[in-house]
PDB file of C-alpha atoms in Angstrom:
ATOM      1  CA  UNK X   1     -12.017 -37.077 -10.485  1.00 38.00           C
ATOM      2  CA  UNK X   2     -11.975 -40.572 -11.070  1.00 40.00           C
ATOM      3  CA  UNK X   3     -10.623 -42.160 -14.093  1.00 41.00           C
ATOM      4  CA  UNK X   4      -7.786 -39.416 -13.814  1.00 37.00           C
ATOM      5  CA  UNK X   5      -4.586 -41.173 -14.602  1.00 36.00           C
ATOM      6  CA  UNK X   6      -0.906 -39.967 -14.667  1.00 37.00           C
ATOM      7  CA  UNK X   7       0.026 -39.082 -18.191  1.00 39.00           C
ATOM      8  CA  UNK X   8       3.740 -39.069 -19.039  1.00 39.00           C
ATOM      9  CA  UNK X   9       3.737 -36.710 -21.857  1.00 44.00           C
ATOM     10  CA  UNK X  10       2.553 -33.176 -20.304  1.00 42.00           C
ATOM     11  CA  UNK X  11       5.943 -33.714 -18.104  1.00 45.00           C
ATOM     12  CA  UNK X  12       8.026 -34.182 -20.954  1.00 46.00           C
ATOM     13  CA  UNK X  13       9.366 -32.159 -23.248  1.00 46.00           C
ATOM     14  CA  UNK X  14       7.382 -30.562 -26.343  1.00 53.00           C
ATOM     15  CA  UNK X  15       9.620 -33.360 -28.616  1.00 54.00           C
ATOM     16  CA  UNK X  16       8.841 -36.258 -26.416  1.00 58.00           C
ATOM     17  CA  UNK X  17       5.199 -35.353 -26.708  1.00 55.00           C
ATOM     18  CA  UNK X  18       5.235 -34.571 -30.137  1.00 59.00           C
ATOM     19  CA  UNK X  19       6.910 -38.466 -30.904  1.00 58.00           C
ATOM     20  CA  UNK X  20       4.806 -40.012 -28.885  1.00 57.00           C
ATOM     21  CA  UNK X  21       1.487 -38.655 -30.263  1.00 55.00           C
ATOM     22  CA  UNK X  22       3.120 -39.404 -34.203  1.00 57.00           C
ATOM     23  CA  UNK X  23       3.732 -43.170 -32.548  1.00 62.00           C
ATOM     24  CA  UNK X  24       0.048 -43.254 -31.394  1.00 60.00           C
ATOM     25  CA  UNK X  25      -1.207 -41.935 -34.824  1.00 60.00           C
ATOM     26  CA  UNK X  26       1.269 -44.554 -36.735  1.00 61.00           C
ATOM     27  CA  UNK X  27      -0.648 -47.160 -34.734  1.00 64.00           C
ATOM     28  CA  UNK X  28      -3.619 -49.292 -36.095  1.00 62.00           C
ATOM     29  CA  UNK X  29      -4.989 -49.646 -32.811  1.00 71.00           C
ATOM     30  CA  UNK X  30      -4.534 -47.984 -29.255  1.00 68.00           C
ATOM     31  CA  UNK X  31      -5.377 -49.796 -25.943  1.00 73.00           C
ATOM     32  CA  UNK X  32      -7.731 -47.630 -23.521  1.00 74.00           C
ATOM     33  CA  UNK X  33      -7.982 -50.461 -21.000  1.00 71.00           C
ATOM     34  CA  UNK X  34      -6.551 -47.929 -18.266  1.00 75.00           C
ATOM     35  CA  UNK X  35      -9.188 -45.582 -19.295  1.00 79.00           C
ATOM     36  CA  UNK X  36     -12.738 -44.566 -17.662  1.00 82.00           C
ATOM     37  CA  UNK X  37     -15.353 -46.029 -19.776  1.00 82.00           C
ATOM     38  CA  UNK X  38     -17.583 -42.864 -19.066  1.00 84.00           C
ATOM     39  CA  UNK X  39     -14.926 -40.552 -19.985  1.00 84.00           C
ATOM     40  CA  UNK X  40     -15.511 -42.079 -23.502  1.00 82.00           C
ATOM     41  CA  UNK X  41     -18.656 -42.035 -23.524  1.00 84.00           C
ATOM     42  CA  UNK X  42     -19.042 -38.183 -22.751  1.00 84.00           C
ATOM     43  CA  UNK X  43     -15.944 -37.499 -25.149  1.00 85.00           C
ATOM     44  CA  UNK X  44     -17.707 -39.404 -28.518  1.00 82.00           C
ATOM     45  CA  UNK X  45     -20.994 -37.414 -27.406  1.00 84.00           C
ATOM     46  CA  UNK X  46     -19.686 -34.381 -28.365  1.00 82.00           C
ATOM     47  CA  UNK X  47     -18.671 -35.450 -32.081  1.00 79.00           C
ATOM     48  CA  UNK X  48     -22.426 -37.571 -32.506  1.00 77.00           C
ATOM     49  CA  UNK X  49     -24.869 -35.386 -34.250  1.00 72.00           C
ATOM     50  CA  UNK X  50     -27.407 -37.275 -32.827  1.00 70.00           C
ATOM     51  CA  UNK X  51     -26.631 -36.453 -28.702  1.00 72.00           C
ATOM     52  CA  UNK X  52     -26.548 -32.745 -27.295  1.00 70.00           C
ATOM     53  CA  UNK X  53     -24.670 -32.632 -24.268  1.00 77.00           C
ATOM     54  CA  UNK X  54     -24.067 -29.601 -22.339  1.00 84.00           C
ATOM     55  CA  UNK X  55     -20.481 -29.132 -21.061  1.00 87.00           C
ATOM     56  CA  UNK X  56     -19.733 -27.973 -17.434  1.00 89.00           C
ATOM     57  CA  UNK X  57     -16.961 -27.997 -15.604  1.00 90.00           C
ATOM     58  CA  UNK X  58     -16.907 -30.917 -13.659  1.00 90.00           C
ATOM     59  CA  UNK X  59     -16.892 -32.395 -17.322  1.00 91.00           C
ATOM     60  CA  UNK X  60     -14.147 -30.139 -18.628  1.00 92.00           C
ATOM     61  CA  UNK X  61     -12.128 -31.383 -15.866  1.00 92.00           C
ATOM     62  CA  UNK X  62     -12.048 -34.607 -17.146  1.00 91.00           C
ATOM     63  CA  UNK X  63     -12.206 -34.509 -21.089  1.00 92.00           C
ATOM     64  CA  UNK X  64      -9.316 -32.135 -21.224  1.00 93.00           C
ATOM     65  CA  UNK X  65      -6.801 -34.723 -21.121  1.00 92.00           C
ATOM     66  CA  UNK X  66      -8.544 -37.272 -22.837  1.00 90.00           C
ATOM     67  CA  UNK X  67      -8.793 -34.545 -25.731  1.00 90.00           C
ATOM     68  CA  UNK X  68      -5.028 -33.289 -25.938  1.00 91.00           C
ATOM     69  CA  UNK X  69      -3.993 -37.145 -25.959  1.00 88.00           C
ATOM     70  CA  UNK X  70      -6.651 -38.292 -28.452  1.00 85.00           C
ATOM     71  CA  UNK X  71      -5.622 -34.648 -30.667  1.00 87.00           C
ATOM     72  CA  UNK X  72      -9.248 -33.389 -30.315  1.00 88.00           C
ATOM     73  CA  UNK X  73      -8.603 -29.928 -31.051  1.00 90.00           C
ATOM     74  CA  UNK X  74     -11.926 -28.641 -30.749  1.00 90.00           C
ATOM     75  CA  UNK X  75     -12.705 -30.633 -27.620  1.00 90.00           C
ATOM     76  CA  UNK X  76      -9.792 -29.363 -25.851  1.00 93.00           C
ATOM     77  CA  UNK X  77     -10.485 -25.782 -27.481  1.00 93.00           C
ATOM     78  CA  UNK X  78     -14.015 -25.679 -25.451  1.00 92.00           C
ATOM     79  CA  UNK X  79     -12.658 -27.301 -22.657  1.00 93.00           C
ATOM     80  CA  UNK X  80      -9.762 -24.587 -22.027  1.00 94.00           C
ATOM     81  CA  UNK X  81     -12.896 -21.493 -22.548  1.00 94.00           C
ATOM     82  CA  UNK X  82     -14.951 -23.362 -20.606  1.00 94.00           C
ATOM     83  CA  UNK X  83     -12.476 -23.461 -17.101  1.00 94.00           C
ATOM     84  CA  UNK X  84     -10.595 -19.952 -17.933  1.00 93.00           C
ATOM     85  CA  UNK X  85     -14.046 -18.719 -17.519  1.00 93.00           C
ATOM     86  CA  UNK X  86     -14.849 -20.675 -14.430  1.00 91.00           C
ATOM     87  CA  UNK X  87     -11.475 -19.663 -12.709  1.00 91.00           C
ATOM     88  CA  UNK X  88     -12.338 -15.737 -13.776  1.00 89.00           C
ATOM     89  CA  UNK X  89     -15.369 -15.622 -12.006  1.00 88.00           C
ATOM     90  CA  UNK X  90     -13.816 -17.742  -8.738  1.00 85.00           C
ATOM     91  CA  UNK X  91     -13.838 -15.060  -5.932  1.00 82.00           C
ATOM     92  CA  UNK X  92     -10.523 -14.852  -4.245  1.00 72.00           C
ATOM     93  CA  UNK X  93     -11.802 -14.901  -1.349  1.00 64.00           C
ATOM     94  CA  UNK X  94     -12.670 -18.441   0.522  1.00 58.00           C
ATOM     95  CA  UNK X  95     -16.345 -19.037   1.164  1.00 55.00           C
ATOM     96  CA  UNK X  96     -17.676 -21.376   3.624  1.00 50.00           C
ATOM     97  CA  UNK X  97     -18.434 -24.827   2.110  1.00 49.00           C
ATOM     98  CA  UNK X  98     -22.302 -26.690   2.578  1.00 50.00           C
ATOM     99  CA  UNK X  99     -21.338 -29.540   4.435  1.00 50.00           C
ATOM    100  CA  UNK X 100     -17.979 -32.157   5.053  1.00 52.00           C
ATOM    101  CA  UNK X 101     -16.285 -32.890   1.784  1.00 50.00           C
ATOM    102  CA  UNK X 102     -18.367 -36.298   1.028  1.00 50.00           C
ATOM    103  CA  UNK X 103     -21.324 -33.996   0.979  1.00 45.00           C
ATOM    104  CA  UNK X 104     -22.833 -34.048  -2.819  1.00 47.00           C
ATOM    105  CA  UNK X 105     -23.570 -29.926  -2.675  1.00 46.00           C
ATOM    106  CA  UNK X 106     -20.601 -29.442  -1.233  1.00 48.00           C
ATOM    107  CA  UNK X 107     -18.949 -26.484  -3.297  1.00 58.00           C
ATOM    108  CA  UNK X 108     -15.110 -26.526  -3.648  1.00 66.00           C
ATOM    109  CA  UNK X 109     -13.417 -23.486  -2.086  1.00 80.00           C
ATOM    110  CA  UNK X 110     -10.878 -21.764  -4.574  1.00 83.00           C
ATOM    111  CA  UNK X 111      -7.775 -23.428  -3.714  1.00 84.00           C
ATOM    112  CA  UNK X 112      -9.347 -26.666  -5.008  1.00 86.00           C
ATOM    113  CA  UNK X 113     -10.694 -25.211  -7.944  1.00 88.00           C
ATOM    114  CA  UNK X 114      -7.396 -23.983  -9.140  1.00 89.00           C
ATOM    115  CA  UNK X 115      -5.338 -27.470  -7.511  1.00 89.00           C
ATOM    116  CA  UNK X 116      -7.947 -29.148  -9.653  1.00 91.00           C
ATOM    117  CA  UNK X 117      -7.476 -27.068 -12.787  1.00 92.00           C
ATOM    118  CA  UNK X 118      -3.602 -27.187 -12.672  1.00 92.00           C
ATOM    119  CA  UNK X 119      -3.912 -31.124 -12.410  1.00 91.00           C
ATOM    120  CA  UNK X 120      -6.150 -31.085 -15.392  1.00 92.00           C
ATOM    121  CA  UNK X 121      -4.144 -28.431 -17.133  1.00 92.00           C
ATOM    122  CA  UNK X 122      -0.718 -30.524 -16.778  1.00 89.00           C
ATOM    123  CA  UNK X 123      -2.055 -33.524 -17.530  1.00 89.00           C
ATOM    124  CA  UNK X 124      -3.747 -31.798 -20.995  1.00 91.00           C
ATOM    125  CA  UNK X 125      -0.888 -29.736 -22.000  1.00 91.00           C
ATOM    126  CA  UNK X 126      -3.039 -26.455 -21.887  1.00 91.00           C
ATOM    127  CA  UNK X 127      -0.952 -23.581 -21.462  1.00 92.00           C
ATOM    128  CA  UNK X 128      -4.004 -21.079 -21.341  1.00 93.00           C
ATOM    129  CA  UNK X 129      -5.392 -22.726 -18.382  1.00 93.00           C
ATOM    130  CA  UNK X 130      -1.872 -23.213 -16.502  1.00 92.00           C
ATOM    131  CA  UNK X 131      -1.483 -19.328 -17.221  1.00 91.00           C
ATOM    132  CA  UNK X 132      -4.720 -18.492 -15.395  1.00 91.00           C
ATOM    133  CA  UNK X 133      -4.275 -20.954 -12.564  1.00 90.00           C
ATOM    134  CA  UNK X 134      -0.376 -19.357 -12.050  1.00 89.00           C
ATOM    135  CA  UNK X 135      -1.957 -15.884 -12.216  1.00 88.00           C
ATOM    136  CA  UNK X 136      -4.513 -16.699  -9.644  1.00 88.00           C
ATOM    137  CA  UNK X 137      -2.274 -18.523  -7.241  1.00 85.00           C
ATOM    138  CA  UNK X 138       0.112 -14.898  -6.994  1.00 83.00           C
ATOM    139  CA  UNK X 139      -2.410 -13.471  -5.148  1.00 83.00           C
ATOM    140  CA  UNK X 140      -1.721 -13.438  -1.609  1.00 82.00           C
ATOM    141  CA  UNK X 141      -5.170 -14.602  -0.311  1.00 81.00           C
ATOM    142  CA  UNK X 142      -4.713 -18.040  -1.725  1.00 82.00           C
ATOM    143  CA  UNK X 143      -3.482 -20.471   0.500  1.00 80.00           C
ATOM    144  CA  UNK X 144      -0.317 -22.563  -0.838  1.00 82.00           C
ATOM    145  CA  UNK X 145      -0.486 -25.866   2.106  1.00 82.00           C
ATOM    146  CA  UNK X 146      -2.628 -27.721  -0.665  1.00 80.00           C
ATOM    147  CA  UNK X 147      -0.535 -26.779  -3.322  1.00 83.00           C
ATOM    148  CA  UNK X 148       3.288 -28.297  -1.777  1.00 80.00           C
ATOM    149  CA  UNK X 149       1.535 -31.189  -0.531  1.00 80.00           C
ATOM    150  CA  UNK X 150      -0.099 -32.109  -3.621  1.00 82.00           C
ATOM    151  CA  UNK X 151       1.913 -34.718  -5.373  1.00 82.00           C
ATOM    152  CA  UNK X 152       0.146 -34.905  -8.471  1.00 82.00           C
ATOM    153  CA  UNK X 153       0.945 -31.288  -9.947  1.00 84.00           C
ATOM    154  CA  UNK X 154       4.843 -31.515 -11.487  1.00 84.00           C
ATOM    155  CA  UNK X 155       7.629 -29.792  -9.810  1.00 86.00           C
ATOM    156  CA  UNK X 156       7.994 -27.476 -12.730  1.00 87.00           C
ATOM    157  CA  UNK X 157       4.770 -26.030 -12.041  1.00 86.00           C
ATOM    158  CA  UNK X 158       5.021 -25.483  -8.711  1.00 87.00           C
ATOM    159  CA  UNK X 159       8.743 -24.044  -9.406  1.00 88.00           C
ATOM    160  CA  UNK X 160       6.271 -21.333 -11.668  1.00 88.00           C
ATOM    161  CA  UNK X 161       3.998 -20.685  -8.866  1.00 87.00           C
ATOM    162  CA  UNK X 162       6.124 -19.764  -6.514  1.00 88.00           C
ATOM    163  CA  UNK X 163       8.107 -17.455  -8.500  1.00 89.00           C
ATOM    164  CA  UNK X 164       4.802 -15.608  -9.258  1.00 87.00           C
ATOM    165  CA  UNK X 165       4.161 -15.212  -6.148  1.00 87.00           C
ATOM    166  CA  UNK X 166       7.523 -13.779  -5.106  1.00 89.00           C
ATOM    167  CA  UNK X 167       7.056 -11.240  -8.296  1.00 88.00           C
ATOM    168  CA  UNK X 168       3.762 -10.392  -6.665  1.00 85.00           C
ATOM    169  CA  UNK X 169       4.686  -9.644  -3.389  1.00 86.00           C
ATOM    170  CA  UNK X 170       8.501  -7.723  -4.392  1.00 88.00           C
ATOM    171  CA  UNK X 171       5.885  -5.286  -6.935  1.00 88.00           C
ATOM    172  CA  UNK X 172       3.688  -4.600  -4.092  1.00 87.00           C
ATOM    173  CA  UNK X 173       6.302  -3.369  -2.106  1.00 90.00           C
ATOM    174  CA  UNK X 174       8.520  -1.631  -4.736  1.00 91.00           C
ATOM    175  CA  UNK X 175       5.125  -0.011  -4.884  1.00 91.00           C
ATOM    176  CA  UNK X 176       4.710   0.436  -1.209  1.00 92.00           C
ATOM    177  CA  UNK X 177       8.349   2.089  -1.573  1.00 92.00           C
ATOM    178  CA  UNK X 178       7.494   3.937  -3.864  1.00 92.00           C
ATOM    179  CA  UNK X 179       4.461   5.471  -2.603  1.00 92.00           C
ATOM    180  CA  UNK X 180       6.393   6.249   1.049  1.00 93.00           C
ATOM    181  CA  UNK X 181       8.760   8.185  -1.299  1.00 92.00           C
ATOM    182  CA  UNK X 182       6.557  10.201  -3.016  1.00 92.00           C
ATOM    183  CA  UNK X 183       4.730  11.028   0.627  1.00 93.00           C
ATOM    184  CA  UNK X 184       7.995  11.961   2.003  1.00 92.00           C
ATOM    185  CA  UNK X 185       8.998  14.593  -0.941  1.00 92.00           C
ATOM    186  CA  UNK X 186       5.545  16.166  -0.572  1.00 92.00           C
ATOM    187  CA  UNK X 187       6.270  16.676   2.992  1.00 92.00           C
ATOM    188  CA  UNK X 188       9.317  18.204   2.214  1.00 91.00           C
ATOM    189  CA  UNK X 189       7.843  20.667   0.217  1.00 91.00           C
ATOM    190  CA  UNK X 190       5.409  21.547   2.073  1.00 90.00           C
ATOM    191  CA  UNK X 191       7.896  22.093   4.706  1.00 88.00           C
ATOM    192  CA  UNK X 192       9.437  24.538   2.527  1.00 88.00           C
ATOM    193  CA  UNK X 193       6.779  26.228   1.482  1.00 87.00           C
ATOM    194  CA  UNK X 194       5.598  27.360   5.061  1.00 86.00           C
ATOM    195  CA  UNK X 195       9.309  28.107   5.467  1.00 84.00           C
ATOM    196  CA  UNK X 196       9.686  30.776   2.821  1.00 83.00           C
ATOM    197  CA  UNK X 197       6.029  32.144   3.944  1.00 81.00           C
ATOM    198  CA  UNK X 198       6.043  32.226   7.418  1.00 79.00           C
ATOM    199  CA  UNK X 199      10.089  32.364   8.672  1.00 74.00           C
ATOM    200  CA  UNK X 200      11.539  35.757   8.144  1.00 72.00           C
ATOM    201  CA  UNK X 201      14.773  35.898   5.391  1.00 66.00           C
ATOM    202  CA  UNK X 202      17.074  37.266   8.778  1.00 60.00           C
ATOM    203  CA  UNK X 203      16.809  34.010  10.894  1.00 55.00           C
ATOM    204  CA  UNK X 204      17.479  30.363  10.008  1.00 52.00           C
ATOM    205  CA  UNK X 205      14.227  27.905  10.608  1.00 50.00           C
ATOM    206  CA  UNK X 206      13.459  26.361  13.780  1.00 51.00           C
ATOM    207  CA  UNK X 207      12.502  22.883  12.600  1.00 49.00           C
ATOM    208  CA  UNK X 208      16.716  21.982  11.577  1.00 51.00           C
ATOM    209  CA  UNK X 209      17.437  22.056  14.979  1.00 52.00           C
ATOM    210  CA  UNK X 210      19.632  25.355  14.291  1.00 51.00           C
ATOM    211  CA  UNK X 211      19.623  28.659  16.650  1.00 51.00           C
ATOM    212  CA  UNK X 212      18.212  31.412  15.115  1.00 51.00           C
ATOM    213  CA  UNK X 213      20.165  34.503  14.167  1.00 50.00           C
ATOM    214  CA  UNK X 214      18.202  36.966  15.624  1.00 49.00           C
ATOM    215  CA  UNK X 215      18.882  41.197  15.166  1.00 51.00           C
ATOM    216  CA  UNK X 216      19.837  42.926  18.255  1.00 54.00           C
ATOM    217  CA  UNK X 217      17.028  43.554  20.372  1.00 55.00           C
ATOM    218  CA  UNK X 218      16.838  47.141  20.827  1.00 58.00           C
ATOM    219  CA  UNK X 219      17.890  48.659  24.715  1.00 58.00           C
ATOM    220  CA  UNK X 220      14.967  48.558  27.026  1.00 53.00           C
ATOM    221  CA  UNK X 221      14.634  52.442  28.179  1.00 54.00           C
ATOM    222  CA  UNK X 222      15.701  52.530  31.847  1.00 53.00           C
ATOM    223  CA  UNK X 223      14.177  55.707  32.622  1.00 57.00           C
ATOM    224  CA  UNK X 224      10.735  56.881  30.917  1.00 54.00           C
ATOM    225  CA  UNK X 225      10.290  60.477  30.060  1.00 58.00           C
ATOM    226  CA  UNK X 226       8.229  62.288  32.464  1.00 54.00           C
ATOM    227  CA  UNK X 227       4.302  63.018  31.241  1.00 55.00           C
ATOM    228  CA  UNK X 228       4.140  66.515  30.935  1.00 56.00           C
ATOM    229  CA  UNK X 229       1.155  67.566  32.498  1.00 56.00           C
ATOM    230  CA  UNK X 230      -0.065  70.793  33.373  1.00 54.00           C
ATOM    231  CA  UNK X 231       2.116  70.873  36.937  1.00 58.00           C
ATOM    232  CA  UNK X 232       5.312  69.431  34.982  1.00 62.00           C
ATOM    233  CA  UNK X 233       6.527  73.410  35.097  1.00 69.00           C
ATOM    234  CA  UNK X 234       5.906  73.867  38.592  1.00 69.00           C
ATOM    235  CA  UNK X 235       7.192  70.372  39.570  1.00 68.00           C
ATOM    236  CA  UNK X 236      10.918  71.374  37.823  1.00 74.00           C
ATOM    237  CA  UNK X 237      10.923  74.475  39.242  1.00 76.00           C
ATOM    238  CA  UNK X 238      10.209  73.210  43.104  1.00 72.00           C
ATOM    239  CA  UNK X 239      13.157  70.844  42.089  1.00 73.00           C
ATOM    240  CA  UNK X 240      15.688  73.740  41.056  1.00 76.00           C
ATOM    241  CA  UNK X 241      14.166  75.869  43.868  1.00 71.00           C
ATOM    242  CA  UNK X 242      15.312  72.728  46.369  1.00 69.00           C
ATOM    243  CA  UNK X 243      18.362  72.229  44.579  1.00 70.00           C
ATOM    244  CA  UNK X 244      19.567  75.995  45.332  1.00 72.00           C
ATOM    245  CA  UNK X 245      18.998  75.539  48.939  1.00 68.00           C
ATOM    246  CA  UNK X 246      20.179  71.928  49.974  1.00 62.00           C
ATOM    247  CA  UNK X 247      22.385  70.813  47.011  1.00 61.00           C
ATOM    248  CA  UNK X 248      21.478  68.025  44.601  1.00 59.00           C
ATOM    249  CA  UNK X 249      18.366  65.984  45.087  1.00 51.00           C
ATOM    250  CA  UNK X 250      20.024  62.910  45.726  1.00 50.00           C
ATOM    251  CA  UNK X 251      21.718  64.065  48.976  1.00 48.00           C
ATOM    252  CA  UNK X 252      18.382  65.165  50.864  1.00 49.00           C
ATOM    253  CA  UNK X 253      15.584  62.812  51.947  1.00 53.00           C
ATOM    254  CA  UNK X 254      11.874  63.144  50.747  1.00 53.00           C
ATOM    255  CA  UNK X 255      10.853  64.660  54.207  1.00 56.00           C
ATOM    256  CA  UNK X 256      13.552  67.438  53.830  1.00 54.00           C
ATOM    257  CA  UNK X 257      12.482  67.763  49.895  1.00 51.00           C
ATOM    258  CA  UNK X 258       8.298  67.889  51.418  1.00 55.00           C
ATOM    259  CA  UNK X 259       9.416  70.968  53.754  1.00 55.00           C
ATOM    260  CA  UNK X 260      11.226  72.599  50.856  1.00 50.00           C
ATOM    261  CA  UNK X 261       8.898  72.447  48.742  1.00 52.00           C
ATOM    262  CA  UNK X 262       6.212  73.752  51.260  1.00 50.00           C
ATOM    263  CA  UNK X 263       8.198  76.330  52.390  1.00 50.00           C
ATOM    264  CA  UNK X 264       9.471  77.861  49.084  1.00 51.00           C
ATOM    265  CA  UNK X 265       5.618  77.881  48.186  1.00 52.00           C
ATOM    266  CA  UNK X 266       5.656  81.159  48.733  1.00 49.00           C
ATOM    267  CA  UNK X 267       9.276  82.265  47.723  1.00 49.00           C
ATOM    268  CA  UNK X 268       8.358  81.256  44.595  1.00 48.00           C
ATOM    269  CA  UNK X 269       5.536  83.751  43.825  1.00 47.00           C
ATOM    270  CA  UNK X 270       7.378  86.310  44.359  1.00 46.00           C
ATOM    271  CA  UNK X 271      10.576  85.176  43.384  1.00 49.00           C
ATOM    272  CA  UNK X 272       9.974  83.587  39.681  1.00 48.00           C
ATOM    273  CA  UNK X 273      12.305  85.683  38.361  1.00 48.00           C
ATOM    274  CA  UNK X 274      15.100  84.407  39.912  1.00 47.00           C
ATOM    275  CA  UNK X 275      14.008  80.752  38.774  1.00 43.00           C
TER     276      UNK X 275
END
């Protein structure tokens, strides 16, 4: 990035830089003496019929503000494609660099890229490149150390930035909010859908922490009917028979009851009519 100097007009207003570039074309002659002479040289290559030059980034980089001060339309036209593209196909996602930064195939991760792009872009006036580099920088993967610490990107800029990537991160979790809603009302209808199938229309549900309004349970039987088998008639009338002799059943003992009933064996065949 040498030959990169500060220029005052892409921190001024759209006015300021508007006079100064009427002054510059009023002028018979303009001083480059603070200019790179091979800047120049690859900027007049690109308008000489006789030289092809291919443009790449690293070249981009450096023509774009030479182009917007100069009024090269067309130059600074290419120039904007040229790094939009670039920054598109920049993965978000750091990758690990071949070698120390001095290294000549050293490849810039993507906070460099765009740190270098923004430079170029406020320096050029390109709003189409600052627009990409802001929309990158939202995404939470980039790193922002390099971007307060860099002193050559304007205030107003970083201002921009930083508000994108507040927007970015208060959408996510509007959407996040949003999402934890939705889940929440499908529960709740699900809820209510195994209510109305599976909790009878009598009793309240379990799951609000109510009691249950249950019916009456109906009065356990405290004595069974007897199974009438075929002694159940001679069984009743051994009971009677006992009955007429020592009083009700429950004042006599079983033993008492087992000689009654032994002893009337007999009474009662030839006394069933009196049963």
């Amino acid at each position: 990035m040498a030959g990169f100097l500060p220029v005052t007009d892409s921190r001024s207003s759209s006015h300021t830089h508007s006079a100064a570039l009427s002054e510059k074309k009023a002028k018979a002659e303009l001083k480059i003496a603070d200019k790179n002479y091979a800047d120049f040289v690859d900027m007049f290559a690109f308008f000489h019929p006789g030289v092809c030059r291919e443009l790449n980034d690293k070249m981009a980089l450096r023509l774009l503000p030479l182009s917007d001060e100069f009024q090269m339309a067309a130059l600074k036209d290419r120039c904007e494609r040229l790094l939009v593209n670039v920054l598109k196909k920049t993965p978000m996602v750091n990758r690990a660099s071949k070698g120390p930064p001095t290294h000549k195939n050293r490849r810039d991760n993507t906070p460099e890229i765009l740190l270098k792009c923004i430079k170029a872009a406020d320096q050029g006036n390109s709003s189409v490149l600052l627009n990409q580099c802001i929309k990158m920088f939202s995404s939470p993967e980039i790193a922002l150390k390099d971007l307060k610490a860099s002193s050559e990107i304007s205030d107003t800029t970083k201002s921009k930035i930083f508000e994108t990537r507040m927007d970015a991160a208060s959408n996510k979790l509007s959407r996040m909010a949003n999402e934890l809603d939705r889940e929440k009302h499908e529960k709740e209808m699900l809820k209510k859908q195994l209510v109305d199938r599976f909790v009878p229309k009598n009793r309240s549900p379990r799951y609000n922490g109510s009691e249950p309004t249950l019916e009456q349970p109906r009065p356990f039987p405290v004595k069974l009917p007897a199974h009438k088998h075929h002694h159940y008639i001679a069984h009743q009338r051994q009971i009677k028979y006992a009955e007429n002799i020592l009083g009700p059943v429950h004042e006599f003992s079983r033993n008492d009851f087992k000689d009654v009933r032994l002893f009337g064996r007999g009474m009662m065949k030839s006394d069933k009519g009196d049963l």
